[in-house]
Amino acid sequence: MRVSRLMLVTLRDDPAEAEIPSHKLLLRAGYIRRVASGIYAYLPLMWRVLQKVSRVVRQEMDRAGALETLLPQLQPAELWQRSGRWAGYTAGEGIMFHLEDRQGRELGLGPTHEEVITALAGDLLRSYRQLPVNLYQIQSKFRDEIRPRFGLMRGREFIMKDAYSFHADEDSLRQTYAEMDQAYRRIFARCGLRAVAVEADSGAIGGSASQEFMVTAEAGEDLILASGDGRYAANQERAVSLAPEAVALLGGVRAGGQGEPLATPGQSSIEDLCSAHGFDPTQTVKVLLLLARFEDGHQQPLLVSLRGDQQLNEVKLANAVTARGSAEHGALLDISPLSAEAAAKEGLEPIPFGFMGPQLSDGALAAARSWSPRFLRLADPTATALEAFVCGANTMDSHLVGAAWGSLCPAPESVDLRAAQPGDRCQHDPSQQLEASRGIEVGHIFQLGRKYSEALDARFTNEAGVEEALWMGCYGIGVSRLAQAAVEQHHDGNGICWPVSIAPFEVIVVVANGADPEQSNLGEHLYSQLQQADVDVLLDDRGERAGVKFKDADLIGIPWRVVVGRGAATGLVELVERTSGDKRELPASELLAALLPSLESQRQGLL
RNA sequence: CGGGAUGUAGCGCAGCUUGGUAGCGCACUUCGUUCGGGACGAAGGGGCCGCAGGUUCGAAUCCUGUCAUCCCGACCA
């Protein structure tokens, strides 16, 4: 391809709308243009990158025995109603774009394809003899993100590879899951990305085991907690750890476990309370009031007890609440802090915020108009493990010292609800500490189990002649996100440094002075020679000054640059590697011999 | 949705406080000189000043409303 014909428009200034390096560079270098918030046009250079990423993905999926397919993006609501996800994905903070057709039928624009594929599998897969099967597709997905961000990182329309596997039993699922794990590692390595696998929450997709693949980068939106020994890594949403030991409360249990009242005027935070009375935060129990909303309209007040020094992990809480409420009330729509205003609106007596204790009785909800009249009470094990603690007295400006579970109130159900923190000791080896780093989630694999197959009645006949639900796995890669993540990981002050395997072009031939026939002839010659050698080559034949062409070549990030300049008269050209900046001059006749071996190995990425 | 900010030429910005009909740099067009790291000179083209109301003789500027975009939180490949 000739640069003069490439519709290349590069910008000298960073567009104001971009924040992180990869987003700025993709805009500046003419790879993408924003069409609306979270919606981007992939310009020709970008499309080449995406095609290359897709090719790697295809090769590795095919190699793992998966079948490429293409499913509709426009999907009937009925399918999503059967899986129970329609309300959760469209109401509340739902992320599915949805619409009505002219007959008034409801449709959704696919944010993911479990429903469609499972319905198809139920139709087509009748016997264990057909299993296992793994189907994948690469196409645009639509999600009405609450806040699109960072260019392609979090768009409302983006390209994703999604795969779904079907199995006769759990062992087969585990095997494919492990194969996908390996395929994913190869895909990211081949794309030249340093990626780490971490334990993950299964989120809205559901299912049991799940693992995310994170491209490590400062701009990453996810916090990864990993042990120094490399044996444990998890998304903070999911991470577990050992909390610091609690400091024993001086005086222990008092008043038979009822606790002695202590005047604590205005001391509504753990910090104020502890500094005023010399308590350690680990000696306290703090109580959070929240309200969970369910699909069927059920509103469930939550009373969550945590040890004073700990933070709530909202993902863990949502999972716990779902496990306890969804069977009866449908999908959990959201959980929000229960505010004094909301309580007043509901007609409740004033709640002593800042001075609440776990013994707050359901009587506080007695006047509730639309809420459930009983709290769902949960506590983190670090709280329930305390022998004697300080907590709110449920009256303003007063706490109880030396309270104990059992006497004060029954210990609530104990569930892991605390957020693991950097510096925490690891569960697998207390001598190890969790370290934090940031990552961009580019892939996620799930063992779904039978959640969707049961909901959509996708059954097969097993070896014993009995019908049962299919076992399922699903496996996603954000193709467009991956491409931008690669820029985030590979750039410098001059622009992008694409890994060869996903670069839009591998080599750019820059004719320094196009007006010099010797230079332009040699440039043309090398260009066609490289084309014949199956190299993805770009010829900068523009009438620009050399400096402009060099700047553009660096900015758009072509891995190799061949400069045809003054040396052309004596048959010499310069070969420059983008990433290292290494230059060497060599006879044009030796260019291919010098370049092709490096190129060949670099096409393998980090394999 | 809550909190913060910004909308002026394709991109980056000034002008707004103190109303008088729009400017700078880059990019674009033409000519000349230059020609290996975003050249220089000259001459040009391009703007419902986000949109709608209002105040005023007169609004980019003041007021009201609205829309859009970006940043911080809830969502995820």
PDB file of N, CA, C and O (backbone and C1' of nucleotides) in Angstrom, chain A residues 12 16 28 37 143 145-147 154 158 441-443 478 481 545-547 550 552 554 561 565-566 574, chain B residues 1 10-13 25-28 34-39 68-77:
ATOM      1  N   ARG A  12      -1.135  16.533  15.049  1.00  0.00           N
ATOM      2  CA  ARG A  12       0.057  16.917  15.795  1.00  0.00           C
ATOM      3  C   ARG A  12      -0.255  17.056  17.287  1.00  0.00           C
ATOM      4  O   ARG A  12       0.591  16.797  18.134  1.00  0.00           O
ATOM      5  N   ALA A  16      -8.406  16.576  22.812  1.00  0.00           N
ATOM      6  CA  ALA A  16      -8.762  16.850  24.205  1.00  0.00           C
ATOM      7  C   ALA A  16      -9.595  15.733  24.816  1.00  0.00           C
ATOM      8  O   ALA A  16      -9.598  15.547  26.023  1.00  0.00           O
ATOM      9  N   ARG A  28      -4.500  10.210  17.285  1.00  0.00           N
ATOM     10  CA  ARG A  28      -3.492  11.036  16.609  1.00  0.00           C
ATOM     11  C   ARG A  28      -2.939  10.357  15.361  1.00  0.00           C
ATOM     12  O   ARG A  28      -2.632  11.004  14.370  1.00  0.00           O
ATOM     13  N   SER A  37     -20.436   8.905  21.653  1.00  0.00           N
ATOM     14  CA  SER A  37     -19.818   8.417  22.884  1.00  0.00           C
ATOM     15  C   SER A  37     -19.741   6.892  22.883  1.00  0.00           C
ATOM     16  O   SER A  37     -20.750   6.221  22.752  1.00  0.00           O
ATOM     17  N   ARG A 143     -23.211  -2.905  24.066  1.00  0.00           N
ATOM     18  CA  ARG A 143     -23.532  -2.754  25.487  1.00  0.00           C
ATOM     19  C   ARG A 143     -23.693  -1.287  25.783  1.00  0.00           C
ATOM     20  O   ARG A 143     -22.815  -0.484  25.491  1.00  0.00           O
ATOM     21  N   GLU A 145     -23.061   0.883  27.922  1.00  0.00           N
ATOM     22  CA  GLU A 145     -22.228   1.085  29.097  1.00  0.00           C
ATOM     23  C   GLU A 145     -22.677   2.323  29.857  1.00  0.00           C
ATOM     24  O   GLU A 145     -23.035   3.344  29.261  1.00  0.00           O
ATOM     25  N   ILE A 146     -22.634   2.223  31.167  1.00  0.00           N
ATOM     26  CA  ILE A 146     -23.010   3.350  31.995  1.00  0.00           C
ATOM     27  C   ILE A 146     -22.101   4.532  31.693  1.00  0.00           C
ATOM     28  O   ILE A 146     -22.532   5.663  31.582  1.00  0.00           O
ATOM     29  N   ARG A 147     -20.828   4.232  31.550  1.00  0.00           N
ATOM     30  CA  ARG A 147     -19.897   5.304  31.196  1.00  0.00           C
ATOM     31  C   ARG A 147     -18.833   4.775  30.250  1.00  0.00           C
ATOM     32  O   ARG A 147     -17.852   4.178  30.670  1.00  0.00           O
ATOM     33  N   ARG A 154     -13.575   0.737  26.563  1.00  0.00           N
ATOM     34  CA  ARG A 154     -14.919   0.487  27.062  1.00  0.00           C
ATOM     35  C   ARG A 154     -15.892   1.197  26.147  1.00  0.00           C
ATOM     36  O   ARG A 154     -16.332   2.293  26.421  1.00  0.00           O
ATOM     37  N   PHE A 158     -18.362  -2.862  20.293  1.00  0.00           N
ATOM     38  CA  PHE A 158     -16.967  -3.298  20.282  1.00  0.00           C
ATOM     39  C   PHE A 158     -16.893  -4.686  19.666  1.00  0.00           C
ATOM     40  O   PHE A 158     -17.913  -5.368  19.524  1.00  0.00           O
ATOM     41  N   GLU A 441      -8.613  -6.005  31.336  1.00  0.00           N
ATOM     42  CA  GLU A 441      -9.167  -7.326  31.102  1.00  0.00           C
ATOM     43  C   GLU A 441      -9.379  -7.518  29.596  1.00  0.00           C
ATOM     44  O   GLU A 441     -10.199  -6.843  28.991  1.00  0.00           O
ATOM     45  N   VAL A 442      -8.639  -8.435  29.017  1.00  0.00           N
ATOM     46  CA  VAL A 442      -8.794  -8.675  27.579  1.00  0.00           C
ATOM     47  C   VAL A 442      -9.455 -10.016  27.289  1.00  0.00           C
ATOM     48  O   VAL A 442      -9.883 -10.264  26.167  1.00  0.00           O
ATOM     49  N   GLY A 443      -9.515 -10.878  28.296  1.00  0.00           N
ATOM     50  CA  GLY A 443     -10.159 -12.166  28.071  1.00  0.00           C
ATOM     51  C   GLY A 443     -10.759 -12.675  29.366  1.00  0.00           C
ATOM     52  O   GLY A 443     -10.340 -12.286  30.460  1.00  0.00           O
ATOM     53  N   GLY A 478     -11.898  -9.644  24.158  1.00  0.00           N
ATOM     54  CA  GLY A 478     -12.232  -8.345  23.588  1.00  0.00           C
ATOM     55  C   GLY A 478     -11.207  -8.007  22.521  1.00  0.00           C
ATOM     56  O   GLY A 478     -10.100  -7.581  22.821  1.00  0.00           O
ATOM     57  N   ARG A 481     -10.572  -4.232  22.215  1.00  0.00           N
ATOM     58  CA  ARG A 481      -9.906  -3.814  23.443  1.00  0.00           C
ATOM     59  C   ARG A 481      -8.472  -4.321  23.477  1.00  0.00           C
ATOM     60  O   ARG A 481      -7.556  -3.597  23.876  1.00  0.00           O
ATOM     61  N   ARG A 545       8.327  16.316   3.247  1.00  0.00           N
ATOM     62  CA  ARG A 545       9.746  16.319   3.609  1.00  0.00           C
ATOM     63  C   ARG A 545      10.052  15.053   4.399  1.00  0.00           C
ATOM     64  O   ARG A 545       9.178  14.460   5.021  1.00  0.00           O
ATOM     65  N   ALA A 546      11.319  14.679   4.404  1.00  0.00           N
ATOM     66  CA  ALA A 546      11.716  13.435   5.067  1.00  0.00           C
ATOM     67  C   ALA A 546      11.299  13.418   6.534  1.00  0.00           C
ATOM     68  O   ALA A 546      10.801  12.419   7.051  1.00  0.00           O
ATOM     69  N   GLY A 547      11.497  14.557   7.209  1.00  0.00           N
ATOM     70  CA  GLY A 547      11.198  14.616   8.628  1.00  0.00           C
ATOM     71  C   GLY A 547       9.743  14.281   8.930  1.00  0.00           C
ATOM     72  O   GLY A 547       9.436  13.575   9.898  1.00  0.00           O
ATOM     73  N   PHE A 550       9.266  10.537   8.597  1.00  0.00           N
ATOM     74  CA  PHE A 550       9.829   9.799   9.739  1.00  0.00           C
ATOM     75  C   PHE A 550       8.912   9.912  10.949  1.00  0.00           C
ATOM     76  O   PHE A 550       8.659   8.928  11.656  1.00  0.00           O
ATOM     77  N   ASP A 552       5.723  10.498  11.020  1.00  0.00           N
ATOM     78  CA  ASP A 552       4.499   9.720  10.812  1.00  0.00           C
ATOM     79  C   ASP A 552       4.759   8.222  10.954  1.00  0.00           C
ATOM     80  O   ASP A 552       3.957   7.480  11.535  1.00  0.00           O
ATOM     81  N   ASP A 554       6.964   6.781  12.776  1.00  0.00           N
ATOM     82  CA  ASP A 554       7.092   6.481  14.203  1.00  0.00           C
ATOM     83  C   ASP A 554       5.729   6.510  14.870  1.00  0.00           C
ATOM     84  O   ASP A 554       5.394   5.646  15.687  1.00  0.00           O
ATOM     85  N   ARG A 561      11.496   0.197   9.445  1.00  0.00           N
ATOM     86  CA  ARG A 561      11.515   1.272   8.467  1.00  0.00           C
ATOM     87  C   ARG A 561      12.738   1.118   7.582  1.00  0.00           C
ATOM     88  O   ARG A 561      13.851   0.925   8.082  1.00  0.00           O
ATOM     89  N   GLY A 565      17.481   6.997   0.896  1.00  0.00           N
ATOM     90  CA  GLY A 565      17.834   8.411   0.898  1.00  0.00           C
ATOM     91  C   GLY A 565      19.110   8.658   0.112  1.00  0.00           C
ATOM     92  O   GLY A 565      19.299   8.119  -0.976  1.00  0.00           O
ATOM     93  N   ARG A 566      19.956   9.462   0.707  1.00  0.00           N
ATOM     94  CA  ARG A 566      21.184   9.858   0.016  1.00  0.00           C
ATOM     95  C   ARG A 566      22.004   8.671  -0.463  1.00  0.00           C
ATOM     96  O   ARG A 566      22.634   8.711  -1.509  1.00  0.00           O
ATOM     97  N   GLU A 574      18.919   2.353   4.601  1.00  0.00           N
ATOM     98  CA  GLU A 574      19.042   2.262   6.052  1.00  0.00           C
ATOM     99  C   GLU A 574      17.878   1.443   6.574  1.00  0.00           C
ATOM    100  O   GLU A 574      16.741   1.636   6.145  1.00  0.00           O
TER     101      GLU A 574
ATOM    102  P     C B   1     -30.283  11.161  33.842  1.00  0.00           P
ATOM    103  O5'   C B   1     -29.880  10.722  35.324  1.00  0.00           O
ATOM    104  C5'   C B   1     -30.839  10.208  36.260  1.00  0.00           C
ATOM    105  C4'   C B   1     -30.111   9.738  37.502  1.00  0.00           C
ATOM    106  C3'   C B   1     -29.115  10.712  38.101  1.00  0.00           C
ATOM    107  O3'   C B   1     -29.744  11.724  38.869  1.00  0.00           O
ATOM    108  C1'   C B   1     -28.137   8.565  38.021  1.00  0.00           C
ATOM    109  P     G B  10     -14.635  22.432  11.266  1.00  0.00           P
ATOM    110  O5'   G B  10     -13.729  21.161  10.972  1.00  0.00           O
ATOM    111  C5'   G B  10     -14.180  19.857  11.203  1.00  0.00           C
ATOM    112  C4'   G B  10     -12.963  18.961  11.310  1.00  0.00           C
ATOM    113  C3'   G B  10     -12.163  19.162  12.588  1.00  0.00           C
ATOM    114  O3'   G B  10     -12.609  18.289  13.601  1.00  0.00           O
ATOM    115  C1'   G B  10     -10.727  19.377  10.704  1.00  0.00           C
ATOM    116  P     C B  11     -12.559  18.731  15.101  1.00  0.00           P
ATOM    117  O5'   C B  11     -10.993  18.707  15.405  1.00  0.00           O
ATOM    118  C5'   C B  11     -10.319  17.478  15.657  1.00  0.00           C
ATOM    119  C4'   C B  11      -8.904  17.760  16.082  1.00  0.00           C
ATOM    120  C3'   C B  11      -8.759  18.714  17.254  1.00  0.00           C
ATOM    121  O3'   C B  11      -8.954  18.082  18.502  1.00  0.00           O
ATOM    122  C1'   C B  11      -7.289  19.383  15.549  1.00  0.00           C
ATOM    123  P     G B  12      -9.478  18.926  19.727  1.00  0.00           P
ATOM    124  O5'   G B  12      -8.225  19.838  20.096  1.00  0.00           O
ATOM    125  C5'   G B  12      -7.036  19.242  20.604  1.00  0.00           C
ATOM    126  C4'   G B  12      -6.004  20.302  20.863  1.00  0.00           C
ATOM    127  C3'   G B  12      -6.479  21.451  21.748  1.00  0.00           C
ATOM    128  O3'   G B  12      -6.444  21.110  23.110  1.00  0.00           O
ATOM    129  C1'   G B  12      -5.357  22.317  19.860  1.00  0.00           C
ATOM    130  P     C B  13      -7.433  21.830  24.111  1.00  0.00           P
ATOM    131  O5'   C B  13      -7.416  23.340  23.603  1.00  0.00           O
ATOM    132  C5'   C B  13      -7.526  24.417  24.502  1.00  0.00           C
ATOM    133  C4'   C B  13      -6.779  25.608  23.967  1.00  0.00           C
ATOM    134  C3'   C B  13      -7.443  26.954  24.251  1.00  0.00           C
ATOM    135  O3'   C B  13      -7.176  27.392  25.573  1.00  0.00           O
ATOM    136  C1'   C B  13      -6.744  26.903  22.000  1.00  0.00           C
ATOM    137  P     G B  25      -0.947  32.409  13.413  1.00  0.00           P
ATOM    138  O5'   G B  25      -0.609  30.992  14.040  1.00  0.00           O
ATOM    139  C5'   G B  25       0.464  30.842  14.958  1.00  0.00           C
ATOM    140  C4'   G B  25       0.500  29.430  15.475  1.00  0.00           C
ATOM    141  C3'   G B  25       0.415  28.349  14.404  1.00  0.00           C
ATOM    142  O3'   G B  25       1.656  28.102  13.790  1.00  0.00           O
ATOM    143  C1'   G B  25      -1.092  27.842  16.142  1.00  0.00           C
ATOM    144  P     C B  26       1.675  27.561  12.289  1.00  0.00           P
ATOM    145  O5'   C B  26       1.021  26.110  12.386  1.00  0.00           O
ATOM    146  C5'   C B  26       1.755  25.032  12.957  1.00  0.00           C
ATOM    147  C4'   C B  26       0.876  23.815  13.087  1.00  0.00           C
ATOM    148  C3'   C B  26       0.317  23.242  11.789  1.00  0.00           C
ATOM    149  O3'   C B  26       1.261  22.450  11.089  1.00  0.00           O
ATOM    150  C1'   C B  26      -1.389  23.338  13.397  1.00  0.00           C
ATOM    151  P     A B  27       1.253  22.419   9.494  1.00  0.00           P
ATOM    152  O5'   A B  27      -0.185  21.794   9.190  1.00  0.00           O
ATOM    153  C5'   A B  27      -0.419  20.399   9.376  1.00  0.00           C
ATOM    154  C4'   A B  27      -1.848  20.069   9.040  1.00  0.00           C
ATOM    155  C3'   A B  27      -2.286  20.435   7.626  1.00  0.00           C
ATOM    156  O3'   A B  27      -1.932  19.448   6.693  1.00  0.00           O
ATOM    157  C1'   A B  27      -3.884  21.216   9.166  1.00  0.00           C
ATOM    158  P     C B  28      -1.522  19.871   5.200  1.00  0.00           P
ATOM    159  O5'   C B  28      -2.880  20.471   4.638  1.00  0.00           O
ATOM    160  C5'   C B  28      -4.007  19.645   4.416  1.00  0.00           C
ATOM    161  C4'   C B  28      -5.108  20.438   3.764  1.00  0.00           C
ATOM    162  C3'   C B  28      -4.683  21.233   2.530  1.00  0.00           C
ATOM    163  O3'   C B  28      -4.674  20.416   1.375  1.00  0.00           O
ATOM    164  C1'   C B  28      -5.934  22.626   3.957  1.00  0.00           C
ATOM    165  P     U B  34      16.295  26.661  -3.504  1.00  0.00           P
ATOM    166  O5'   U B  34      15.803  26.122  -2.092  1.00  0.00           O
ATOM    167  C5'   U B  34      16.743  25.720  -1.138  1.00  0.00           C
ATOM    168  C4'   U B  34      16.057  25.343   0.147  1.00  0.00           C
ATOM    169  C3'   U B  34      16.124  23.857   0.472  1.00  0.00           C
ATOM    170  O3'   U B  34      17.355  23.526   1.069  1.00  0.00           O
ATOM    171  C1'   U B  34      13.925  24.650   0.854  1.00  0.00           C
ATOM    172  P     C B  35      18.091  22.294   0.432  1.00  0.00           P
ATOM    173  O5'   C B  35      17.286  21.072   1.039  1.00  0.00           O
ATOM    174  C5'   C B  35      17.007  20.981   2.448  1.00  0.00           C
ATOM    175  C4'   C B  35      16.019  19.861   2.664  1.00  0.00           C
ATOM    176  C3'   C B  35      16.528  18.525   2.124  1.00  0.00           C
ATOM    177  O3'   C B  35      16.229  17.483   3.026  1.00  0.00           O
ATOM    178  C1'   C B  35      14.473  19.090   1.095  1.00  0.00           C
ATOM    179  P     G B  36      17.118  16.144   2.946  1.00  0.00           P
ATOM    180  O5'   G B  36      16.823  15.300   4.253  1.00  0.00           O
ATOM    181  C5'   G B  36      15.771  15.703   5.155  1.00  0.00           C
ATOM    182  C4'   G B  36      16.055  14.932   6.429  1.00  0.00           C
ATOM    183  C3'   G B  36      17.407  15.303   7.045  1.00  0.00           C
ATOM    184  O3'   G B  36      17.377  15.231   8.460  1.00  0.00           O
ATOM    185  C1'   G B  36      17.405  13.022   6.426  1.00  0.00           C
ATOM    186  P     G B  37      16.660  16.131   9.391  1.00  0.00           P
ATOM    187  O5'   G B  37      15.185  15.556   9.316  1.00  0.00           O
ATOM    188  C5'   G B  37      14.025  16.413   9.436  1.00  0.00           C
ATOM    189  C4'   G B  37      13.282  16.039  10.678  1.00  0.00           C
ATOM    190  C3'   G B  37      13.951  16.453  11.984  1.00  0.00           C
ATOM    191  O3'   G B  37      12.936  16.860  12.896  1.00  0.00           O
ATOM    192  C1'   G B  37      13.545  14.155  12.021  1.00  0.00           C
ATOM    193  P     G B  38      12.347  18.341  12.533  1.00  0.00           P
ATOM    194  O5'   G B  38      11.155  17.968  11.566  1.00  0.00           O
ATOM    195  C5'   G B  38      10.033  17.303  12.071  1.00  0.00           C
ATOM    196  C4'   G B  38       8.812  17.698  11.265  1.00  0.00           C
ATOM    197  C3'   G B  38       8.366  19.143  11.474  1.00  0.00           C
ATOM    198  O3'   G B  38       7.783  19.553  10.246  1.00  0.00           O
ATOM    199  C1'   G B  38       6.651  17.657  12.132  1.00  0.00           C
ATOM    200  P     A B  39       8.583  20.423   9.220  1.00  0.00           P
ATOM    201  O5'   A B  39       9.214  21.643  10.019  1.00  0.00           O
ATOM    202  C5'   A B  39       8.804  22.942   9.725  1.00  0.00           C
ATOM    203  C4'   A B  39       9.966  23.694   9.118  1.00  0.00           C
ATOM    204  C3'   A B  39       9.596  25.087   8.669  1.00  0.00           C
ATOM    205  O3'   A B  39       9.638  25.982   9.761  1.00  0.00           O
ATOM    206  C1'   A B  39      10.838  23.995   6.971  1.00  0.00           C
ATOM    207  P     A B  68     -27.975  14.256  24.908  1.00  0.00           P
ATOM    208  O5'   A B  68     -26.520  14.651  24.394  1.00  0.00           O
ATOM    209  C5'   A B  68     -26.214  14.599  23.012  1.00  0.00           C
ATOM    210  C4'   A B  68     -24.870  15.207  22.773  1.00  0.00           C
ATOM    211  C3'   A B  68     -23.723  14.588  23.560  1.00  0.00           C
ATOM    212  O3'   A B  68     -23.261  13.394  22.965  1.00  0.00           O
ATOM    213  C1'   A B  68     -23.582  16.933  23.686  1.00  0.00           C
ATOM    214  P     U B  69     -22.596  12.256  23.891  1.00  0.00           P
ATOM    215  O5'   U B  69     -21.171  12.873  24.216  1.00  0.00           O
ATOM    216  C5'   U B  69     -20.223  13.079  23.177  1.00  0.00           C
ATOM    217  C4'   U B  69     -19.057  13.870  23.701  1.00  0.00           C
ATOM    218  C3'   U B  69     -18.358  13.287  24.922  1.00  0.00           C
ATOM    219  O3'   U B  69     -17.463  12.247  24.583  1.00  0.00           O
ATOM    220  C1'   U B  69     -18.713  15.586  25.254  1.00  0.00           C
ATOM    221  P     C B  70     -17.216  11.067  25.628  1.00  0.00           P
ATOM    222  O5'   C B  70     -16.232  11.752  26.673  1.00  0.00           O
ATOM    223  C5'   C B  70     -14.923  12.152  26.277  1.00  0.00           C
ATOM    224  C4'   C B  70     -14.286  12.971  27.365  1.00  0.00           C
ATOM    225  C3'   C B  70     -14.228  12.310  28.736  1.00  0.00           C
ATOM    226  O3'   C B  70     -13.164  11.390  28.846  1.00  0.00           O
ATOM    227  C1'   C B  70     -14.971  14.523  28.971  1.00  0.00           C
ATOM    228  P     C B  71     -13.280  10.191  29.906  1.00  0.00           P
ATOM    229  O5'   C B  71     -13.020  10.944  31.286  1.00  0.00           O
ATOM    230  C5'   C B  71     -11.736  11.474  31.592  1.00  0.00           C
ATOM    231  C4'   C B  71     -11.767  12.138  32.938  1.00  0.00           C
ATOM    232  C3'   C B  71     -12.284  11.278  34.087  1.00  0.00           C
ATOM    233  O3'   C B  71     -11.297  10.407  34.599  1.00  0.00           O
ATOM    234  C1'   C B  71     -13.340  13.361  34.161  1.00  0.00           C
ATOM    235  P     C B  72     -11.750   8.975  35.100  1.00  0.00           P
ATOM    236  O5'   C B  72     -12.397   9.274  36.536  1.00  0.00           O
ATOM    237  C5'   C B  72     -11.618   9.873  37.560  1.00  0.00           C
ATOM    238  C4'   C B  72     -12.442  10.004  38.828  1.00  0.00           C
ATOM    239  C3'   C B  72     -13.344   8.820  39.162  1.00  0.00           C
ATOM    240  O3'   C B  72     -12.652   7.744  39.760  1.00  0.00           O
ATOM    241  C1'   C B  72     -14.563  10.806  39.402  1.00  0.00           C
ATOM    242  P     G B  73     -13.248   6.257  39.585  1.00  0.00           P
ATOM    243  O5'   G B  73     -14.583   6.286  40.453  1.00  0.00           O
ATOM    244  C5'   G B  73     -14.861   5.230  41.365  1.00  0.00           C
ATOM    245  C4'   G B  73     -16.246   5.341  41.913  1.00  0.00           C
ATOM    246  C3'   G B  73     -17.249   4.305  41.396  1.00  0.00           C
ATOM    247  O3'   G B  73     -17.186   3.095  42.109  1.00  0.00           O
ATOM    248  C1'   G B  73     -18.220   6.473  41.311  1.00  0.00           C
ATOM    249  P     A B  74     -17.013   1.750  41.320  1.00  0.00           P
ATOM    250  O5'   A B  74     -18.497   1.304  40.977  1.00  0.00           O
ATOM    251  C5'   A B  74     -19.247   0.490  41.878  1.00  0.00           C
ATOM    252  C4'   A B  74     -20.695   0.505  41.460  1.00  0.00           C
ATOM    253  C3'   A B  74     -21.003  -0.260  40.174  1.00  0.00           C
ATOM    254  O3'   A B  74     -21.370  -1.603  40.450  1.00  0.00           O
ATOM    255  C1'   A B  74     -21.872   1.944  40.035  1.00  0.00           C
ATOM    256  P     C B  75     -20.643  -2.801  39.679  1.00  0.00           P
ATOM    257  O5'   C B  75     -21.139  -2.578  38.188  1.00  0.00           O
ATOM    258  C5'   C B  75     -22.296  -3.239  37.689  1.00  0.00           C
ATOM    259  C4'   C B  75     -22.304  -3.148  36.190  1.00  0.00           C
ATOM    260  C3'   C B  75     -21.325  -4.072  35.471  1.00  0.00           C
ATOM    261  O3'   C B  75     -21.881  -5.358  35.247  1.00  0.00           O
ATOM    262  C1'   C B  75     -21.135  -1.883  34.610  1.00  0.00           C
ATOM    263  P     C B  76     -20.939  -6.637  35.347  1.00  0.00           P
ATOM    264  O5'   C B  76     -20.018  -6.489  34.060  1.00  0.00           O
ATOM    265  C5'   C B  76     -20.395  -7.078  32.831  1.00  0.00           C
ATOM    266  C4'   C B  76     -19.445  -6.660  31.755  1.00  0.00           C
ATOM    267  C3'   C B  76     -18.196  -7.520  31.576  1.00  0.00           C
ATOM    268  O3'   C B  76     -18.451  -8.615  30.727  1.00  0.00           O
ATOM    269  C1'   C B  76     -17.578  -5.234  31.628  1.00  0.00           C
ATOM    270  P     A B  77     -17.440  -9.888  30.612  1.00  0.00           P
ATOM    271  O5'   A B  77     -16.524  -9.577  29.368  1.00  0.00           O
ATOM    272  C5'   A B  77     -15.942 -10.658  28.645  1.00  0.00           C
ATOM    273  C4'   A B  77     -14.838 -10.113  27.788  1.00  0.00           C
ATOM    274  C3'   A B  77     -13.789  -9.326  28.573  1.00  0.00           C
ATOM    275  O3'   A B  77     -12.769 -10.194  29.009  1.00  0.00           O
ATOM    276  C1'   A B  77     -14.503  -8.097  26.655  1.00  0.00           C
TER     277        A B  77
END
